[in-house]
Amino acid sequence: MYKIAIVGYGNLGRGVEKALEKNADMSLVGIFTRRHPETVETLYGNVYKMEQLLDLKEAIDVCILCGGSATDLPEQTPDITKHFNTVDSFDTHALIPAHFDKVNQVAEESGHVSIISVGWDPGLFSLNRVLAEAILPEGKTITFWGKGVSQGHSDAIRRIDGVQDGIQYTIPNETAMTSFKKGEVDSLSTREKHTRECFVVLDKEANREKVTEEITSMPNYFDEYDTTVHFVTQEILDNEHKQKMPHGGRVIRVGQTSEINKEVIDFSLELDSNPEFTASVLVAYSRACIRLFKEGQSGARTVFDIAPKYLINKENSLLRSDML
Amino acid sequence: MYKIAIVGYGNLGRGVEKALEKNADMSLVGIFTRRHPETVETLYGNVYKMEQLLDLKEAIDVCILCGGSATDLPEQTPDITKHFNTVDSFDTHALIPAHFDKVNQVAEESGHVSIISVGWDPGLFSLNRVLAEAILPEGKTITFWGKGVSQGHSDAIRRIDGVQDGIQYTIPNETAMTSFKKGEVDSLSTREKHTRECFVVLDKEANREKVTEEITSMPNYFDEYDTTVHFVTQEILDNEHKQKMPHGGRVIRVGQTSEINKEVIDFSLELDSNPEFTASVLVAYSRACIRLFKEGQSGARTVFDIAPKYLINKENSLLRSDML
């Protein structure tokens, strides 16, 4: 059995706890949190204070780091990799190279393996971008996201004066997707790729037109998109838009193998729960992390460095006979 | 530059020749054939007799084996792996384990790397089956093929008395696919998954009803499917059905991450040219083959053993900054 620690217990940590139940070769050692353990309600895992992590060093094969990319992971991943194998979902694209270098140095020095930026984007989508470009070097790749909630855009709406609550969906443009796959266009503008749909609860005194105008003209977030704003009650928002966290997207590459022949590679995800799916990807890569460590490897890795066989709980000979 | 030899020159070999032109880090050493070299018309590659392969040993990094799985590859892959790194597209599913073991022994003894069963199925579809099952251990995977020509079924039609020529398309059932993705069904019968469509040219004296009956009731090939038969002229068959070799398919996994949440992973291909695409996959894996050999590895490998970074002509640090 591979012995797993969950570090940080929000939606993602809870997703990892659920995912571990579905993997027969893995067991949960405990959940480590900065909160008071007695205030944390888990599904089944034991809760420890973050400071207790080192005490359980011998009992843990890998720590799955479930903190956020803004402030938690930049510090936690290097810190914890000094003592443990780690997997994180660091997703601030522009800062990935620096994060990798920092974690790699610690991992090499301490003899651990750390797989960073695991999830679906970065993660499975990145893997498919590389696979598709390797096979079709002459071509174009486009990534679509959604339909799903964007936390950043939802936060932006909620900061507007007069807005009590709100949620924003990113919606891929199916028509644009189809034209791209058919080879009718080889690039798409920001506006053509996605639309944005907002569900907003107003404060009593607020003005609909003014709020709509503020949302749709907001720089960086909305001004480059076609945005629809719906006004709803708090009850509707809570019941119809806050129960699940669906998301998804697709990576499409269209490439020419000769003058007359075009090939399309299309990888897509439709997720009822973004955090539970991301957690499931983290768990599969934590298996790889332990296996690489047991082979004597050390250093930082990404999804690009991991062969598929390391991810699955199945013997190599069975993979060849049953799944090839 | 990686130096490539093409062994065997049918549709697949010609596809490799085209694919090499699109890969800036690869050059074609030559095409090796059992035919008389002067009778073989290539796009640009030099043609040699098969017996000359060993004479060019020092000039070749990897041989891409483009023969058939029925009689060529079971002998060629072990034979040639004695002296070279090799990549093949061996696709007789039931015989893959035996082929792997035989090639692995030769590769280990001679210190070469051989990647077998490369293409899209086996190949990319296999990779996606493993990836999807690793991430969603509780779930179901279904593979659909088509729309595309099945050579085996086309041959079966042509063997019928009264048939002058013919072609068979395998067509996936879109409605069944959608129900599966929605989680409405968790398995599909053979008849539900695909239909078959035949375009047949009759001999002058032949009877339409009799030929239709013979096709639709043919055991193993057609009796378990809903099959449509169209009678056409040789001219129509040649012009509308023999110019291209389109194919495709998809691997879909639907899995639960918790009682209420279902996730869908969907990998699909839409190919204008089955052989050119398969060739492009072979070329990407031939890059991996050389790189593994240069790392000092030896033995047989499959797509399950290859990390994505080995497939692409791009530095690891650029992969992380640009594609993660």
Short mmCIF file of N, CA and C in Angstrom, two decimals, chain A residues 102-187:
data_model
loop_
_atom_site.label_atom_id
_atom_site.label_comp_id
_atom_site.label_asym_id
_atom_site.label_seq_id
_atom_site.Cartn_x
_atom_site.Cartn_y
_atom_site.Cartn_z
N LYS A 102 13.15 25.97 -8.32
CA LYS A 102 13.29 26.03 -6.86
C LYS A 102 13.03 24.64 -6.24
N VAL A 103 11.95 24.01 -6.68
CA VAL A 103 11.59 22.69 -6.15
C VAL A 103 12.63 21.66 -6.58
N ASN A 104 13.10 21.78 -7.81
CA ASN A 104 14.08 20.82 -8.33
C ASN A 104 15.35 20.82 -7.48
N GLN A 105 15.80 22.02 -7.11
CA GLN A 105 17.02 22.11 -6.30
C GLN A 105 16.85 21.40 -4.95
N VAL A 106 15.74 21.70 -4.29
CA VAL A 106 15.46 21.05 -2.99
C VAL A 106 15.33 19.53 -3.15
N ALA A 107 14.62 19.12 -4.18
CA ALA A 107 14.37 17.68 -4.38
C ALA A 107 15.67 16.94 -4.66
N GLU A 108 16.53 17.55 -5.47
CA GLU A 108 17.81 16.90 -5.77
C GLU A 108 18.67 16.81 -4.52
N GLU A 109 18.73 17.91 -3.77
CA GLU A 109 19.56 17.93 -2.57
C GLU A 109 19.08 16.94 -1.51
N SER A 110 17.75 16.81 -1.38
CA SER A 110 17.21 15.96 -0.32
C SER A 110 16.93 14.54 -0.78
N GLY A 111 17.09 14.31 -2.11
CA GLY A 111 16.86 12.96 -2.64
C GLY A 111 15.39 12.58 -2.75
N HIS A 112 14.53 13.58 -2.97
CA HIS A 112 13.10 13.28 -3.14
C HIS A 112 12.64 13.55 -4.57
N VAL A 113 11.44 13.05 -4.87
CA VAL A 113 10.81 13.34 -6.15
C VAL A 113 9.61 14.25 -5.90
N SER A 114 9.49 15.31 -6.70
CA SER A 114 8.33 16.19 -6.61
C SER A 114 7.75 16.37 -8.01
N ILE A 115 6.50 16.05 -8.19
CA ILE A 115 5.85 16.28 -9.48
C ILE A 115 4.96 17.52 -9.33
N ILE A 116 5.31 18.57 -10.07
CA ILE A 116 4.59 19.84 -9.91
C ILE A 116 3.61 20.09 -11.06
N SER A 117 2.67 20.99 -10.80
CA SER A 117 1.72 21.47 -11.81
C SER A 117 0.88 20.34 -12.41
N VAL A 118 0.40 19.48 -11.51
CA VAL A 118 -0.42 18.33 -11.92
C VAL A 118 -1.90 18.71 -11.80
N GLY A 119 -2.69 18.25 -12.74
CA GLY A 119 -4.13 18.53 -12.75
C GLY A 119 -4.58 18.38 -14.19
N TRP A 120 -5.55 19.19 -14.62
CA TRP A 120 -5.92 19.05 -16.05
C TRP A 120 -5.41 20.20 -16.91
N ASP A 121 -5.30 21.41 -16.36
CA ASP A 121 -4.61 22.47 -17.12
C ASP A 121 -4.03 23.49 -16.16
N PRO A 122 -2.75 23.40 -15.84
CA PRO A 122 -1.74 22.50 -16.40
C PRO A 122 -1.94 21.05 -15.96
N GLY A 123 -1.48 20.14 -16.83
CA GLY A 123 -1.58 18.72 -16.53
C GLY A 123 -1.97 17.94 -17.77
N LEU A 124 -3.16 17.34 -17.76
CA LEU A 124 -3.57 16.49 -18.89
C LEU A 124 -3.63 17.29 -20.19
N PHE A 125 -4.08 18.54 -20.12
CA PHE A 125 -4.12 19.34 -21.35
C PHE A 125 -2.71 19.59 -21.87
N SER A 126 -1.78 19.85 -20.97
CA SER A 126 -0.39 20.09 -21.37
C SER A 126 0.17 18.84 -22.05
N LEU A 127 -0.09 17.70 -21.43
CA LEU A 127 0.36 16.41 -21.98
C LEU A 127 -0.16 16.24 -23.40
N ASN A 128 -1.44 16.55 -23.60
CA ASN A 128 -2.02 16.39 -24.93
C ASN A 128 -1.49 17.42 -25.93
N ARG A 129 -1.17 18.61 -25.46
CA ARG A 129 -0.56 19.59 -26.37
C ARG A 129 0.78 19.07 -26.89
N VAL A 130 1.57 18.48 -26.00
CA VAL A 130 2.89 17.96 -26.40
C VAL A 130 2.74 16.75 -27.32
N LEU A 131 1.86 15.83 -26.92
CA LEU A 131 1.64 14.62 -27.72
C LEU A 131 1.19 15.00 -29.13
N ALA A 132 0.21 15.90 -29.22
CA ALA A 132 -0.37 16.25 -30.52
C ALA A 132 0.63 17.00 -31.40
N GLU A 133 1.43 17.89 -30.78
CA GLU A 133 2.42 18.63 -31.58
C GLU A 133 3.57 17.73 -32.01
N ALA A 134 3.91 16.75 -31.17
CA ALA A 134 4.98 15.82 -31.53
C ALA A 134 4.57 15.00 -32.76
N ILE A 135 3.30 14.65 -32.83
CA ILE A 135 2.82 13.79 -33.92
C ILE A 135 2.51 14.60 -35.17
N LEU A 136 1.98 15.79 -34.99
CA LEU A 136 1.64 16.66 -36.13
C LEU A 136 2.42 17.97 -36.00
N PRO A 137 3.72 17.95 -36.35
CA PRO A 137 4.53 19.16 -36.14
C PRO A 137 4.04 20.35 -36.97
N GLU A 138 3.40 20.09 -38.11
CA GLU A 138 2.87 21.18 -38.92
C GLU A 138 1.38 21.31 -38.63
N GLY A 139 1.01 22.30 -37.81
CA GLY A 139 -0.40 22.42 -37.46
C GLY A 139 -0.61 23.48 -36.40
N LYS A 140 -1.84 23.55 -35.92
CA LYS A 140 -2.21 24.55 -34.92
C LYS A 140 -2.95 23.86 -33.79
N THR A 141 -2.65 24.29 -32.55
CA THR A 141 -3.37 23.77 -31.39
C THR A 141 -4.19 24.88 -30.77
N ILE A 142 -5.42 24.57 -30.42
CA ILE A 142 -6.24 25.55 -29.68
C ILE A 142 -6.80 24.87 -28.44
N THR A 143 -6.83 25.60 -27.33
CA THR A 143 -7.44 25.10 -26.10
C THR A 143 -8.72 25.89 -25.83
N PHE A 144 -9.79 25.17 -25.58
CA PHE A 144 -11.04 25.79 -25.15
C PHE A 144 -11.29 25.39 -23.70
N TRP A 145 -11.89 26.30 -22.92
CA TRP A 145 -12.25 25.97 -21.55
C TRP A 145 -13.74 26.11 -21.36
N GLY A 146 -14.28 25.26 -20.49
CA GLY A 146 -15.68 25.36 -20.12
C GLY A 146 -16.51 24.28 -20.78
N LYS A 147 -17.80 24.30 -20.54
CA LYS A 147 -18.49 25.26 -19.72
C LYS A 147 -18.15 25.05 -18.25
N GLY A 148 -17.75 26.15 -17.58
CA GLY A 148 -17.42 26.02 -16.18
C GLY A 148 -17.28 27.36 -15.50
N VAL A 149 -17.27 27.27 -14.19
CA VAL A 149 -17.17 28.48 -13.38
C VAL A 149 -15.73 28.94 -13.30
N SER A 150 -15.49 30.23 -13.55
CA SER A 150 -14.16 30.80 -13.33
C SER A 150 -14.20 31.54 -12.00
N GLN A 151 -13.38 31.09 -11.05
CA GLN A 151 -13.36 31.74 -9.74
C GLN A 151 -12.89 33.18 -9.87
N GLY A 152 -11.87 33.42 -10.67
CA GLY A 152 -11.32 34.77 -10.82
C GLY A 152 -12.36 35.75 -11.33
N HIS A 153 -13.12 35.33 -12.35
CA HIS A 153 -14.14 36.21 -12.91
C HIS A 153 -15.32 36.37 -11.96
N SER A 154 -15.65 35.32 -11.23
CA SER A 154 -16.74 35.43 -10.24
C SER A 154 -16.34 36.42 -9.15
N ASP A 155 -15.11 36.33 -8.69
CA ASP A 155 -14.61 37.27 -7.68
C ASP A 155 -14.68 38.71 -8.20
N ALA A 156 -14.32 38.90 -9.47
CA ALA A 156 -14.31 40.24 -10.07
C ALA A 156 -15.71 40.84 -10.06
N ILE A 157 -16.71 40.02 -10.37
CA ILE A 157 -18.10 40.50 -10.34
C ILE A 157 -18.48 40.92 -8.93
N ARG A 158 -18.11 40.09 -7.96
CA ARG A 158 -18.54 40.33 -6.57
C ARG A 158 -17.91 41.59 -5.97
N ARG A 159 -16.82 42.06 -6.59
CA ARG A 159 -16.18 43.28 -6.10
C ARG A 159 -16.88 44.55 -6.56
N ILE A 160 -17.85 44.42 -7.50
CA ILE A 160 -18.53 45.60 -8.05
C ILE A 160 -19.54 46.15 -7.04
N ASP A 161 -19.60 47.48 -6.93
CA ASP A 161 -20.58 48.15 -6.05
C ASP A 161 -21.99 47.79 -6.48
N GLY A 162 -22.80 47.37 -5.53
CA GLY A 162 -24.18 47.05 -5.85
C GLY A 162 -24.41 45.56 -6.06
N VAL A 163 -23.31 44.79 -6.14
CA VAL A 163 -23.45 43.34 -6.35
C VAL A 163 -23.35 42.63 -5.00
N GLN A 164 -24.37 41.84 -4.69
CA GLN A 164 -24.39 41.10 -3.44
C GLN A 164 -23.68 39.76 -3.60
N ASP A 165 -23.89 39.12 -4.75
CA ASP A 165 -23.25 37.83 -5.00
C ASP A 165 -23.29 37.57 -6.51
N GLY A 166 -22.47 36.64 -6.97
CA GLY A 166 -22.49 36.37 -8.40
C GLY A 166 -21.57 35.23 -8.78
N ILE A 167 -21.84 34.71 -9.97
CA ILE A 167 -21.02 33.61 -10.51
C ILE A 167 -20.85 33.80 -12.00
N GLN A 168 -19.70 33.43 -12.53
CA GLN A 168 -19.43 33.60 -13.95
C GLN A 168 -19.06 32.27 -14.61
N TYR A 169 -19.74 31.95 -15.71
CA TYR A 169 -19.40 30.77 -16.50
C TYR A 169 -18.62 31.17 -17.75
N THR A 170 -17.55 30.44 -18.01
CA THR A 170 -16.83 30.56 -19.28
C THR A 170 -17.44 29.51 -20.21
N ILE A 171 -17.82 29.94 -21.40
CA ILE A 171 -18.51 29.04 -22.33
C ILE A 171 -17.77 29.00 -23.67
N PRO A 172 -17.35 27.81 -24.07
CA PRO A 172 -16.65 27.73 -25.36
C PRO A 172 -17.64 27.91 -26.51
N ASN A 173 -17.19 28.50 -27.57
CA ASN A 173 -18.02 28.73 -28.75
C ASN A 173 -17.98 27.50 -29.66
N GLU A 174 -19.08 26.73 -29.65
CA GLU A 174 -19.13 25.45 -30.39
C GLU A 174 -18.93 25.66 -31.90
N THR A 175 -19.47 26.76 -32.41
CA THR A 175 -19.36 27.02 -33.84
C THR A 175 -17.91 27.27 -34.24
N ALA A 176 -17.21 28.04 -33.40
CA ALA A 176 -15.80 28.32 -33.67
C ALA A 176 -14.98 27.03 -33.61
N MET A 177 -15.33 26.19 -32.62
CA MET A 177 -14.65 24.92 -32.45
C MET A 177 -14.78 24.04 -33.70
N THR A 178 -16.02 24.00 -34.20
CA THR A 178 -16.29 23.18 -35.39
C THR A 178 -15.53 23.73 -36.60
N SER A 179 -15.54 25.05 -36.79
CA SER A 179 -14.80 25.62 -37.94
C SER A 179 -13.32 25.30 -37.85
N PHE A 180 -12.78 25.37 -36.63
CA PHE A 180 -11.36 25.08 -36.46
C PHE A 180 -11.07 23.63 -36.81
N LYS A 181 -11.90 22.72 -36.33
CA LYS A 181 -11.69 21.30 -36.61
C LYS A 181 -11.80 20.99 -38.10
N LYS A 182 -12.68 21.71 -38.78
CA LYS A 182 -12.84 21.49 -40.22
C LYS A 182 -11.71 22.12 -41.02
N GLY A 183 -10.86 22.90 -40.34
CA GLY A 183 -9.76 23.55 -41.04
C GLY A 183 -10.20 24.80 -41.76
N GLU A 184 -11.39 25.33 -41.44
CA GLU A 184 -11.88 26.52 -42.12
C GLU A 184 -11.17 27.77 -41.62
N VAL A 185 -10.71 27.74 -40.36
CA VAL A 185 -9.93 28.85 -39.79
C VAL A 185 -8.72 28.24 -39.09
N ASP A 186 -7.59 28.95 -39.08
CA ASP A 186 -6.47 28.37 -38.35
C ASP A 186 -6.08 29.20 -37.12
N SER A 187 -6.87 30.23 -36.84
CA SER A 187 -6.71 30.91 -35.55
C SER A 187 -8.04 31.55 -35.20
#
